[in-house]
Short mmCIF file of C-alpha atoms and ligand atoms in Angstrom, two decimals:
data_model
loop_
_atom_site.label_atom_id
_atom_site.label_comp_id
_atom_site.label_asym_id
_atom_site.label_seq_id
_atom_site.Cartn_x
_atom_site.Cartn_y
_atom_site.Cartn_z
CA MET A 407 123.42 -40.85 119.21
CA GLN A 408 125.84 -43.66 118.28
CA GLY A 409 129.17 -44.36 119.53
CA ASP A 410 131.22 -46.73 121.44
CA HIS A 411 132.90 -45.59 124.59
CA LEU A 412 135.82 -43.62 123.03
CA GLU A 413 134.14 -41.81 120.66
CA THR A 414 130.41 -40.53 120.34
CA VAL A 415 128.98 -38.73 117.97
CA CYS A 416 125.56 -36.20 118.59
CA GLY A 417 123.92 -33.25 116.77
CA CYS A 418 125.23 -30.78 119.96
CA VAL A 419 127.26 -30.43 122.50
CA VAL A 420 126.27 -27.90 125.54
CA GLY A 421 129.98 -27.19 127.08
CA GLY A 422 129.86 -26.03 130.44
CA ALA A 423 126.72 -25.83 132.39
CA GLY A 424 127.15 -22.64 134.36
CA PRO A 425 124.58 -20.06 134.29
CA ALA A 426 125.02 -19.25 130.68
CA GLY A 427 124.85 -23.28 129.65
CA MET A 428 121.79 -23.72 131.72
CA GLY A 429 120.33 -20.34 130.85
CA LEU A 430 120.12 -22.36 127.02
CA LEU A 431 119.02 -25.30 128.18
CA PHE A 432 115.77 -23.53 130.38
CA ASN A 433 115.02 -21.74 127.38
CA ALA A 434 115.00 -24.41 125.22
CA LEU A 435 112.75 -26.43 127.50
CA LYS A 436 110.06 -22.81 127.63
CA SER A 437 110.03 -22.46 123.92
CA GLY A 438 109.68 -26.69 123.07
CA ALA A 439 113.15 -26.23 121.09
CA MET A 440 114.39 -29.15 123.55
CA PRO A 441 113.04 -32.46 121.43
CA GLU A 442 114.54 -30.97 118.31
CA LEU A 443 117.60 -29.90 120.09
CA ALA A 444 118.20 -33.55 121.39
CA LYS A 445 116.88 -35.57 118.45
CA GLU A 446 120.62 -36.34 116.82
CA GLY A 447 121.68 -36.27 120.45
CA LEU A 448 122.32 -33.90 123.33
CA ILE A 449 125.34 -34.35 125.53
CA ILE A 450 126.22 -31.54 128.33
CA VAL A 451 129.70 -31.83 129.75
CA ASP A 452 130.94 -29.86 132.55
CA ALA A 453 133.80 -30.27 135.28
CA SER A 454 131.68 -29.90 138.28
CA PRO A 455 130.34 -32.77 139.92
CA THR A 456 127.26 -30.72 140.50
CA PRO A 457 126.94 -28.50 137.52
CA GLY A 458 124.18 -25.89 137.08
CA THR A 459 125.39 -22.72 138.73
CA GLY A 460 129.04 -22.12 137.80
CA ARG A 461 130.59 -19.72 139.57
CA LEU A 462 128.01 -17.17 140.56
CA GLY A 463 127.63 -18.41 144.24
CA ASP A 464 131.27 -18.04 145.46
CA TYR A 465 131.09 -14.20 144.95
CA ARG A 466 130.64 -12.69 148.37
CA ILE A 467 128.74 -9.98 147.04
CA THR A 468 125.05 -8.68 146.45
CA ALA A 469 123.71 -9.33 142.79
CA ASN A 470 123.36 -6.36 140.38
CA SER A 471 119.74 -7.05 140.12
CA VAL A 472 116.26 -7.66 141.92
CA GLY A 473 115.39 -11.27 143.35
CA ASP A 474 112.46 -11.07 140.83
CA VAL A 475 114.82 -10.97 137.89
CA PHE A 476 115.63 -14.85 138.93
CA LEU A 477 112.53 -15.79 139.58
CA ASP A 478 111.57 -14.48 136.03
CA CYS A 479 113.82 -17.48 134.80
CA LEU A 480 112.27 -19.96 136.23
CA ARG A 481 108.13 -18.53 135.83
CA ASP A 482 107.15 -19.96 132.35
CA PRO A 483 104.09 -22.17 132.44
CA ALA A 484 105.98 -25.06 130.21
CA LEU A 485 108.20 -25.64 133.63
CA ARG A 486 105.82 -25.78 136.24
CA ASP A 487 105.58 -29.07 136.82
CA VAL A 488 109.25 -29.51 136.91
CA PHE A 489 109.65 -27.01 139.11
CA GLU A 490 106.48 -27.75 141.72
CA PRO A 491 109.65 -29.00 144.15
CA LEU A 492 110.60 -25.64 144.86
CA GLU A 493 107.38 -24.80 146.14
CA HIS A 494 109.09 -26.32 149.54
CA SER A 495 112.38 -25.06 148.84
CA PRO A 496 113.66 -22.15 151.61
CA ALA A 497 116.00 -21.08 149.07
CA TYR A 498 113.00 -20.17 146.52
CA TRP A 499 110.93 -18.43 149.22
CA ARG A 500 114.30 -16.63 150.05
CA ILE A 501 114.69 -15.23 147.09
CA ARG A 502 111.04 -14.95 147.18
CA ARG A 503 110.98 -12.50 149.93
CA GLN A 504 113.78 -10.41 148.42
CA ALA A 505 111.73 -10.16 144.99
CA GLN A 506 112.30 -6.43 144.94
CA SER A 507 115.61 -6.29 146.97
CA ALA A 508 119.22 -7.59 145.53
CA PRO A 509 120.04 -11.07 147.14
CA GLN A 510 123.57 -12.04 148.25
CA LEU A 511 124.81 -14.55 145.08
CA ALA A 512 125.03 -16.82 147.23
CA ASP A 513 120.75 -17.37 147.83
CA VAL A 514 120.58 -16.86 143.92
CA ALA A 515 123.10 -19.45 143.30
CA GLU A 516 121.31 -22.09 145.95
CA LEU A 517 118.29 -21.42 144.18
CA LEU A 518 119.52 -21.51 140.70
CA ALA A 519 121.41 -24.69 141.89
CA GLU A 520 118.18 -26.53 142.84
CA ALA A 521 116.52 -25.27 139.67
CA SER A 522 118.84 -26.79 137.95
CA LYS A 523 118.87 -29.93 138.75
CA LEU A 524 115.47 -30.32 138.41
CA VAL A 525 115.75 -29.50 134.66
CA LEU A 526 118.72 -31.70 133.80
CA ASP A 527 117.03 -34.89 135.89
CA PHE A 528 113.86 -34.21 133.33
CA ILE A 529 115.79 -33.58 130.29
CA VAL A 530 117.83 -36.90 130.99
CA GLU A 531 115.02 -38.55 131.80
CA ARG A 532 112.67 -37.27 128.89
CA TYR A 533 114.64 -36.40 126.14
CA GLY A 534 117.71 -39.13 126.56
CA VAL A 535 119.78 -36.13 127.13
CA LYS A 536 123.51 -37.30 128.01
CA LEU A 537 124.83 -35.49 131.18
CA TRP A 538 128.21 -35.94 131.47
CA SER A 539 129.29 -33.99 134.22
CA SER A 540 133.03 -33.95 136.48
CA THR A 541 134.08 -34.22 132.76
CA THR A 542 136.28 -31.45 130.99
CA ILE A 543 136.59 -30.34 128.03
CA THR A 544 140.13 -30.27 127.13
CA GLU A 545 140.26 -29.50 122.78
CA ILE A 546 137.90 -28.56 119.82
CA VAL A 547 139.42 -29.45 116.85
CA ARG A 548 137.70 -27.92 113.61
CA GLU A 549 137.23 -30.93 110.96
CA GLY A 550 135.30 -29.90 108.12
CA ASP A 551 132.20 -28.98 109.05
CA GLU A 552 131.47 -30.71 112.57
CA TYR A 553 133.72 -30.31 115.94
CA GLN A 554 135.68 -32.90 117.82
CA VAL A 555 135.60 -32.18 121.07
CA TRP A 556 138.19 -33.67 123.62
CA VAL A 557 136.71 -34.33 126.93
CA GLU A 558 138.78 -35.97 129.88
CA SER A 559 137.45 -37.29 133.28
CA ASP A 560 138.79 -40.12 135.55
CA GLY A 561 142.04 -39.23 133.95
CA ARG A 562 140.32 -40.74 130.19
CA SER A 563 140.44 -39.41 127.37
CA ARG A 564 137.40 -39.54 124.60
CA ARG A 565 135.70 -37.45 121.58
CA ILE A 566 132.50 -36.39 120.45
CA ARG A 567 131.98 -35.27 117.29
CA SER A 568 129.79 -32.42 117.00
CA ARG A 569 127.86 -30.22 114.32
CA ALA A 570 127.33 -27.38 116.60
CA VAL A 571 129.01 -26.55 119.86
CA VAL A 572 127.88 -24.57 122.78
CA LEU A 573 130.85 -23.36 124.39
CA ASN A 574 130.19 -21.72 127.75
CA LEU A 575 133.24 -22.37 130.19
CA GLY A 576 133.09 -18.89 132.31
CA GLY A 577 136.17 -16.11 131.87
CA TRP A 578 138.96 -15.33 133.61
CA GLN A 579 141.22 -12.02 133.86
CA ASP A 580 144.32 -11.89 132.20
CA PRO A 581 146.56 -9.98 134.09
CA GLN A 582 148.57 -9.17 130.22
CA HIS A 583 145.41 -7.17 130.04
CA LEU A 584 145.23 -4.88 132.30
CA LEU A 585 149.10 -3.88 131.75
CA ASP A 586 148.31 -3.68 128.37
CA SER A 587 145.51 -1.08 128.41
CA LEU A 588 147.07 0.55 130.86
CA ALA A 589 150.40 0.85 128.40
CA ASP A 590 147.43 2.25 125.94
CA GLN A 591 147.19 5.17 128.20
CA GLY A 592 150.65 5.84 128.85
CA LEU A 593 150.33 3.99 132.59
CA ALA A 594 152.53 1.07 133.87
CA VAL A 595 152.21 -1.20 137.28
CA PRO A 596 155.72 -1.82 138.89
CA PRO A 597 157.25 -5.11 138.63
CA SER A 598 157.14 -5.28 142.49
CA ALA A 599 153.35 -4.89 142.97
CA GLN A 600 151.18 -8.25 142.80
CA ILE A 601 148.51 -7.79 140.59
CA GLN A 602 145.42 -9.90 142.19
CA SER A 603 142.35 -10.02 140.43
CA ALA A 604 138.69 -9.10 141.33
CA ASP A 605 137.58 -12.10 140.68
CA ALA A 606 139.56 -13.72 143.17
CA LEU A 607 139.20 -11.12 145.84
CA LEU A 608 135.64 -11.12 145.57
CA ARG A 609 135.17 -15.05 146.27
CA MET A 610 137.88 -14.54 149.60
CA ASN A 611 136.12 -14.10 153.37
CA ALA A 612 137.56 -11.73 155.42
CA VAL A 613 139.99 -13.74 157.17
CA GLN A 614 141.70 -14.89 153.92
CA LEU A 615 141.71 -11.40 152.66
CA ARG A 616 143.51 -10.11 155.93
CA HIS A 617 146.05 -12.90 155.38
CA LEU A 618 146.64 -11.84 151.80
CA PHE A 619 146.80 -8.29 152.69
CA ALA A 620 148.71 -8.80 155.68
CA ARG A 621 152.48 -7.62 154.87
CA THR A 622 151.31 -4.73 152.40
CA LEU A 623 149.17 -3.20 155.41
CA ALA A 624 151.96 -3.72 157.86
CA ALA A 625 154.31 -1.56 155.61
CA LYS A 626 151.76 0.81 155.07
CA GLY A 627 151.82 -0.18 151.49
CA ARG A 628 149.57 1.39 148.78
CA VAL A 629 146.44 -0.53 147.23
CA CYS A 630 144.65 0.31 143.54
CA VAL A 631 141.94 -0.88 142.43
CA VAL A 632 141.87 -0.77 138.63
CA GLY A 633 138.27 -0.61 136.98
CA GLY A 634 134.80 1.58 137.24
CA SER A 635 132.40 -1.06 137.35
CA HIS A 636 130.38 -2.98 139.66
CA SER A 637 132.93 -5.36 140.41
CA ALA A 638 135.12 -2.71 141.97
CA PHE A 639 132.94 -1.06 143.65
CA SER A 640 132.18 -4.16 145.53
CA VAL A 641 135.63 -4.96 145.97
CA LEU A 642 135.77 -1.18 147.81
CA GLU A 643 133.10 -2.83 150.13
CA ASN A 644 134.60 -6.35 150.85
CA LEU A 645 138.60 -4.71 151.25
CA ALA A 646 136.99 -1.85 153.49
CA ASP A 647 134.97 -3.94 155.47
CA ALA A 648 137.79 -7.19 155.89
CA LEU A 649 140.89 -4.88 156.40
CA GLU A 650 139.28 -1.47 158.23
CA PHE A 651 140.79 -2.95 161.86
CA ALA A 652 143.71 -4.52 159.64
CA GLY A 653 144.93 -1.17 158.89
CA LEU A 654 143.53 -0.37 155.77
CA GLU A 655 143.08 3.52 155.61
CA GLU A 656 142.38 4.45 152.48
CA VAL A 657 142.11 2.90 148.53
CA THR A 658 142.62 4.76 145.54
CA LEU A 659 140.57 4.07 142.48
CA VAL A 660 141.75 4.33 139.40
CA HIS A 661 138.94 4.68 136.37
CA ARG A 662 139.40 5.28 132.86
CA SER A 663 135.67 6.91 131.78
CA PRO A 664 133.37 8.62 134.63
CA ILE A 665 131.78 6.42 137.08
CA ARG A 666 128.31 5.79 135.56
CA LEU A 667 125.29 5.34 138.01
CA PHE A 668 121.63 3.72 136.91
CA TYR A 669 118.78 5.46 136.89
CA GLU A 670 115.36 4.62 136.31
CA THR A 671 114.35 7.66 134.48
CA ALA A 672 116.20 10.56 133.21
CA GLN A 673 113.49 12.49 135.64
CA ALA A 674 115.06 10.35 138.82
CA ALA A 675 118.93 10.98 137.59
CA HIS A 676 117.80 14.80 137.39
CA ASP A 677 116.58 14.75 141.25
CA ALA A 678 119.16 12.79 142.52
CA GLY A 679 121.39 15.75 140.78
CA TYR A 680 123.65 13.55 138.93
CA VAL A 681 124.83 14.73 135.47
CA PHE A 682 124.36 12.61 132.35
CA ASP A 683 123.84 12.89 128.54
CA ALA A 684 121.04 13.16 127.43
CA ALA A 685 121.81 11.91 123.93
CA ARG A 686 124.51 9.28 124.96
CA ASP A 687 123.57 7.80 128.04
CA VAL A 688 119.38 7.33 127.87
CA CYS A 689 118.61 4.00 126.46
CA PRO A 690 115.77 4.86 123.80
CA VAL A 691 113.91 2.27 124.35
CA SER A 692 113.66 2.09 128.00
CA GLY A 693 114.27 5.86 129.03
CA ARG A 694 116.89 4.30 131.57
CA VAL A 695 120.21 6.16 132.70
CA ASN A 696 123.17 4.08 131.82
CA ARG A 697 120.78 1.16 131.64
CA SER A 698 124.00 -1.20 130.89
CA GLY A 699 126.73 0.23 132.14
CA GLY A 700 125.68 1.85 135.13
CA LEU A 701 126.20 1.04 138.76
CA ARG A 702 123.25 -0.80 140.15
CA TYR A 703 121.77 -1.31 144.15
CA ARG A 704 124.43 -1.87 146.68
CA ALA A 705 127.48 -1.10 143.86
CA LEU A 706 125.47 2.21 143.39
CA ASP A 707 125.02 2.63 147.13
CA VAL A 708 128.76 2.59 147.44
CA GLY A 709 129.62 4.41 144.40
CA ARG A 710 127.65 7.17 145.55
CA GLU A 711 129.09 7.44 148.48
CA ALA A 712 132.41 7.37 147.32
CA LEU A 713 132.00 9.72 144.54
CA SER A 714 130.05 12.19 147.21
CA LYS A 715 132.12 11.66 150.37
CA GLY A 716 135.47 9.71 149.55
CA GLN A 717 134.20 7.33 151.92
CA ILE A 718 133.81 3.33 151.51
CA GLY A 719 130.01 2.42 152.79
CA LYS A 720 129.75 2.80 156.40
CA THR A 721 133.30 2.27 156.91
CA GLY A 722 136.18 4.71 157.45
CA VAL A 723 138.20 3.63 155.09
CA ARG A 724 138.74 6.78 152.29
CA VAL A 725 138.81 6.17 148.38
CA GLN A 726 140.27 8.47 146.18
CA LEU A 727 139.08 8.48 142.58
CA LEU A 728 140.45 8.99 139.73
CA GLN A 729 139.96 9.59 136.21
CA THR A 730 142.38 8.67 133.50
CA HIS A 731 140.30 9.67 130.40
CA GLN A 732 139.30 13.24 129.96
CA GLY A 733 139.38 14.05 133.65
CA PRO A 734 140.05 16.88 135.96
CA ALA A 735 143.64 18.51 135.17
CA ASP A 736 145.69 16.42 137.28
CA GLN A 737 144.10 13.08 138.10
CA PHE A 738 145.82 11.20 135.29
CA GLU A 739 149.09 12.57 137.35
CA ARG A 740 148.27 11.20 139.78
CA ALA A 741 146.92 8.22 138.82
CA ARG A 742 150.13 7.59 137.84
CA GLN A 743 151.62 8.29 140.43
CA ALA A 744 149.66 5.90 142.46
CA LEU A 745 150.38 2.96 140.36
CA ALA A 746 153.76 3.27 140.22
CA GLU A 747 153.72 3.68 144.28
CA ALA A 748 151.40 0.83 144.61
CA ASP A 749 151.97 -2.86 146.24
CA ILE A 750 149.08 -4.04 145.15
CA VAL A 751 146.75 -3.94 142.23
CA VAL A 752 143.35 -5.57 141.83
CA GLN A 753 142.15 -5.66 138.31
CA CYS A 754 138.63 -5.22 137.88
CA THR A 755 138.63 -4.52 133.64
CA GLY A 756 136.79 -7.26 132.54
CA TYR A 757 136.85 -11.22 131.59
CA GLN A 758 138.33 -13.39 128.75
CA PRO A 759 136.35 -16.12 127.87
CA LEU A 760 137.93 -19.20 129.30
CA LEU A 761 138.77 -21.34 126.26
CA PRO A 762 140.12 -25.36 125.68
CA GLY A 763 142.85 -25.37 123.33
CA LEU A 764 141.54 -24.31 119.92
CA SER A 765 142.97 -25.70 116.21
CA HIS A 766 141.73 -26.95 112.72
CA ALA A 767 142.17 -29.97 111.96
CA GLY A 768 145.44 -30.19 110.29
CA GLY A 769 146.69 -28.78 114.11
CA GLU A 770 146.86 -25.17 113.26
CA ALA A 771 145.57 -22.88 116.26
CA ILE A 772 142.63 -21.04 116.28
CA THR A 773 142.45 -17.90 117.84
CA LEU A 774 139.31 -15.99 118.32
CA MET A 775 138.59 -12.05 117.44
CA GLU A 776 138.18 -10.07 120.70
CA VAL A 777 136.28 -7.22 121.07
CA LYS A 778 136.17 -4.61 124.32
CA GLY A 779 134.71 -6.55 126.67
CA GLY A 780 134.76 -10.18 125.36
CA LEU A 781 134.56 -11.99 121.59
CA ASP A 782 133.88 -10.70 118.34
CA SER A 783 130.52 -13.09 117.49
CA ASP A 784 127.31 -12.59 115.66
CA PRO A 785 124.15 -12.02 117.75
CA SER A 786 123.93 -15.76 117.81
CA GLY A 787 127.69 -15.64 119.98
CA CYS A 788 129.01 -17.53 116.94
CA PRO A 789 132.99 -15.69 117.08
CA LEU A 790 135.38 -15.11 113.89
CA ASP A 791 138.81 -16.14 113.91
CA ALA A 792 141.82 -14.38 113.61
CA SER A 793 141.83 -14.21 109.58
CA GLY A 794 137.81 -13.27 109.83
CA GLN A 795 136.20 -16.46 108.83
CA ARG A 796 133.28 -17.26 110.99
CA LEU A 797 133.36 -20.73 112.99
CA HIS A 798 129.77 -22.14 112.02
CA GLY A 799 128.30 -24.32 114.52
CA LEU A 800 130.40 -22.92 117.46
CA HIS A 801 128.58 -19.98 120.24
CA LEU A 802 129.71 -18.32 123.15
CA PHE A 803 127.65 -15.72 125.18
CA GLY A 804 128.70 -16.22 128.97
CA LEU A 805 131.15 -14.62 130.99
CA GLY A 806 133.93 -13.26 128.84
CA ALA A 807 132.87 -13.91 125.99
CA GLY A 808 129.01 -12.13 126.15
CA LEU A 809 127.25 -10.60 123.19
CA GLY A 810 126.54 -7.39 121.56
CA VAL A 811 123.38 -5.10 121.87
CA ASP A 812 120.72 -6.07 120.61
CA PRO A 813 119.12 -2.77 119.33
CA ARG A 814 115.84 -3.66 119.65
CA LEU A 815 115.85 -4.31 122.99
CA GLY A 816 118.36 -1.14 123.56
CA SER A 817 121.05 0.45 125.84
CA GLU A 818 122.83 3.48 126.08
CA ALA A 819 124.96 5.21 123.27
CA SER A 820 127.76 5.39 125.57
CA PHE A 821 127.92 1.75 125.81
CA ASP A 822 130.54 -0.64 124.17
CA GLY A 823 130.94 -3.23 126.18
CA ARG A 824 129.22 -6.71 125.48
CA ILE A 825 125.95 -8.11 127.62
CA TYR A 826 125.79 -10.91 129.96
CA GLY A 827 123.78 -11.96 132.77
CA VAL A 828 121.60 -14.56 134.15
CA TRP A 829 118.37 -13.00 132.65
CA GLN A 830 119.96 -12.57 128.91
CA PHE A 831 121.14 -16.05 129.53
CA HIS A 832 117.94 -17.43 130.14
CA HIS A 833 116.03 -15.78 127.24
CA ASP A 834 117.29 -13.26 124.65
CA ALA A 835 121.03 -14.34 124.51
CA SER A 836 120.11 -18.20 124.48
CA GLY A 837 117.03 -17.61 122.25
CA VAL A 838 119.09 -16.84 119.09
CA VAL A 839 121.71 -19.39 119.62
CA ILE A 840 119.37 -21.98 119.88
CA ASP A 841 117.54 -21.04 116.66
CA SER A 842 121.07 -20.93 115.12
CA VAL A 843 122.05 -24.36 116.74
CA LEU A 844 118.57 -25.79 114.83
CA THR A 845 118.83 -24.18 111.98
CA ARG A 846 122.32 -25.56 111.50
CA LEU A 847 121.15 -29.48 112.50
CA GLN A 848 118.36 -29.35 109.95
CA THR A 849 120.90 -28.19 107.19
CA PRO A 850 122.73 -31.30 105.58
CA ALA A 851 126.06 -31.34 106.54
CA ILE A 852 129.06 -30.67 103.90
CA GLN A 853 131.49 -33.42 103.74
CA PRO A 854 134.71 -32.71 105.43
CA VAL A 855 138.30 -33.12 103.21
CA ALA A 856 139.84 -35.85 104.85
CA ALA A 857 142.78 -34.98 107.12
CA ALA A 858 144.91 -36.86 108.74
CA PRO A 859 143.27 -38.56 111.44
CA ARG A 860 144.50 -38.12 114.83
CA LEU A 861 143.13 -41.45 116.70
CA VAL A 862 141.88 -41.36 119.92
CA SER A 863 144.07 -44.32 121.07
CA SER A 864 147.08 -42.48 119.88
CA ARG A 865 146.08 -39.33 121.82
CA SER A 866 145.74 -41.39 125.34
CA GLU A 867 148.98 -42.84 124.50
CA GLU A 868 151.09 -39.70 123.76
CA ARG A 869 149.92 -38.75 126.94
CA LEU A 870 149.39 -35.25 125.60
CA PRO A 871 148.96 -31.91 128.26
CA PHE A 872 145.26 -32.01 127.97
CA LEU A 873 145.20 -28.39 129.86
CA TRP A 874 145.90 -25.37 127.26
CA PRO A 875 148.26 -23.17 128.86
CA VAL A 876 145.35 -20.32 129.73
CA LEU A 877 143.20 -23.27 131.55
CA VAL A 878 146.08 -23.89 133.64
CA ASN A 879 146.79 -19.66 134.92
CA ALA A 880 143.27 -19.38 135.08
CA GLN A 881 142.37 -22.40 137.85
CA SER A 882 145.70 -21.74 139.42
C1 LIG B 931 132.00 -10.56 139.94
C2 LIG B 931 130.65 -11.01 139.22
C3 LIG B 931 129.36 -10.87 139.97
C4 LIG B 931 128.36 -10.55 138.82
N1 LIG B 931 126.73 -10.73 139.41
C5 LIG B 931 125.66 -10.55 138.43
C6 LIG B 931 124.81 -10.59 138.77
O1 LIG B 931 124.26 -9.89 139.87
N2 LIG B 931 123.78 -10.52 138.03
C7 LIG B 931 123.98 -11.76 136.65
O2 LIG B 931 122.88 -11.66 136.32
N3 LIG B 931 125.15 -11.84 136.70
C8 LIG B 931 126.29 -11.44 137.41
N4 LIG B 931 127.33 -11.80 136.91
C9 LIG B 931 127.48 -12.64 135.07
C10 LIG B 931 127.31 -13.67 134.81
O3 LIG B 931 125.79 -14.36 135.31
C11 LIG B 931 128.42 -14.47 136.21
O4 LIG B 931 129.50 -14.43 135.88
C12 LIG B 931 127.75 -16.41 135.75
O5 LIG B 931 128.46 -16.80 136.49
C13 LIG B 931 128.43 -16.29 134.08
O6 LIG B 931 128.03 -17.79 134.09
P1 LIG B 931 129.15 -19.15 132.91
O7 LIG B 931 128.08 -20.23 132.83
O8 LIG B 931 129.42 -17.47 131.52
O9 LIG B 931 130.14 -19.14 133.51
P2 LIG B 931 130.64 -19.43 135.15
O10 LIG B 931 129.70 -19.39 136.23
O11 LIG B 931 131.97 -19.12 135.22
O12 LIG B 931 130.36 -21.32 134.77
C14 LIG B 931 131.30 -21.83 134.05
C15 LIG B 931 130.91 -23.37 133.55
O13 LIG B 931 131.96 -24.21 133.04
C16 LIG B 931 132.32 -25.06 134.11
N5 LIG B 931 133.54 -25.52 133.23
C17 LIG B 931 134.86 -24.71 133.18
N6 LIG B 931 135.81 -25.09 132.18
C18 LIG B 931 135.28 -26.41 132.27
C19 LIG B 931 136.15 -27.35 131.05
N7 LIG B 931 137.27 -27.20 130.70
N8 LIG B 931 135.21 -28.18 130.81
C20 LIG B 931 134.13 -28.21 131.12
N9 LIG B 931 133.10 -27.46 131.84
C21 LIG B 931 134.29 -26.73 132.53
C22 LIG B 931 132.30 -24.93 134.96
O14 LIG B 931 132.35 -25.91 135.65
C23 LIG B 931 131.13 -24.27 135.32
O15 LIG B 931 129.95 -24.94 135.66
C24 LIG B 931 128.92 -11.36 137.61
C25 LIG B 931 129.62 -11.75 137.04
C26 LIG B 931 130.99 -11.33 137.92
C27 LIG B 931 132.32 -11.80 137.58
#
């Protein structure tokens, strides 16, 4: 690595060390790729003073997998010495005791935080990796065959020049996406209604939820939840638990397609009386029903209860489920009316990636192409810009970006979203990214066409707004 305090040159930047970025680092260590990845300099940049777990532990819900799935991310002979201190960690033993049940995400995050710290300390010491914590990526400029990553810390701006950038800064829920997807179906939310993101509500405790919903409940206003995924059923349960005795009697859940339930086998689904499409809902590799898109664990229990009894969990709060596409005859009209009368609409319809400003060296903005559930990227998370040009050397696969289904690993044909989750981050998803980054680092760089340079010093003096509008909105 070379450079001074204002500009640094390295082979790879890992931007964002939440579960996705850390998954890549764990995997590089397990697979023996770390020395190669760090050879020309590896800089990890994260806005948090304690990188490692991102937002996962902030959600006040249970995981959508059993504890063993998270332990499997730590289980590898190459990591045995690094993780030895975990033998004495209460967080580790708490997850071990829940190896076959779904733990609270706060407990998962505690374990991942400890494991991440051990990995980060190790790679800094052993491979000379640089960890820039409390440092925010504000802008990325593509110049020729490399990227300029602008970062800010303690009010000071500096630049990293790098051939590869792995960028997983988390996701946010853009209310305009909700409005657009409802409009596509001929549905609308009145201007008087508040749109709340599931992401924000799932991070609130009961007192905060009661405060937020107080006016609506006092006025007997209508609450609509839009979406049919894990988040939607987690929101139903958290609202019912927190607000039942504050006056919440009923919630309306508006969902586009049928609520999908996960079963280990087609036989188990038949035995439970669950109706599914044997050709489209069963994964040909694993034989599981709704493997990628089905509700699991606690969300599955809440979903089953809602479908069979119209109740939320153990509470007395009722839920009306209204399917807007190819559902029973009157449900579209009832959904339209429910949304039109809504006081609060909770958005549970997926995430968009949090991105810094992206541009070409000449100043032209780069917009990444989206598909349902994330970004339009290749199997290594390399995205396309709006003109269909692939942005070689840039990789995104975390929340809001995701990856397409890998046919070798399988999924159900009816699932058309993107795949993301902690286990994938630590295994297949990051594995392809590591291979792609290493291949790039081994290939000589194409010399950039000279473009008018934007000097680091002039950047500081101009006092440009360092947060791109999306970032500002998402953090408010
Ligand atoms: C409600 C909910 C429940 C979920 N439950 C599960 C589950 O049970 N099991 C599972 O496997 N997956 C689950 N997921 C999916 C996924 O694993 C998590 O969302 C996970 O937190 C995503 O990790 P990430 O690294 O992409 O993003 P984040 O967790 O958001 O981490 C982003 C990181 O980037 C950093 N950052 C942000 N902005 C900047 C910037 N400008 N500059 C530098 N650094 C920055 C942050 O400090 C953070 O460390 C869930 C997701 C949601 C939304």
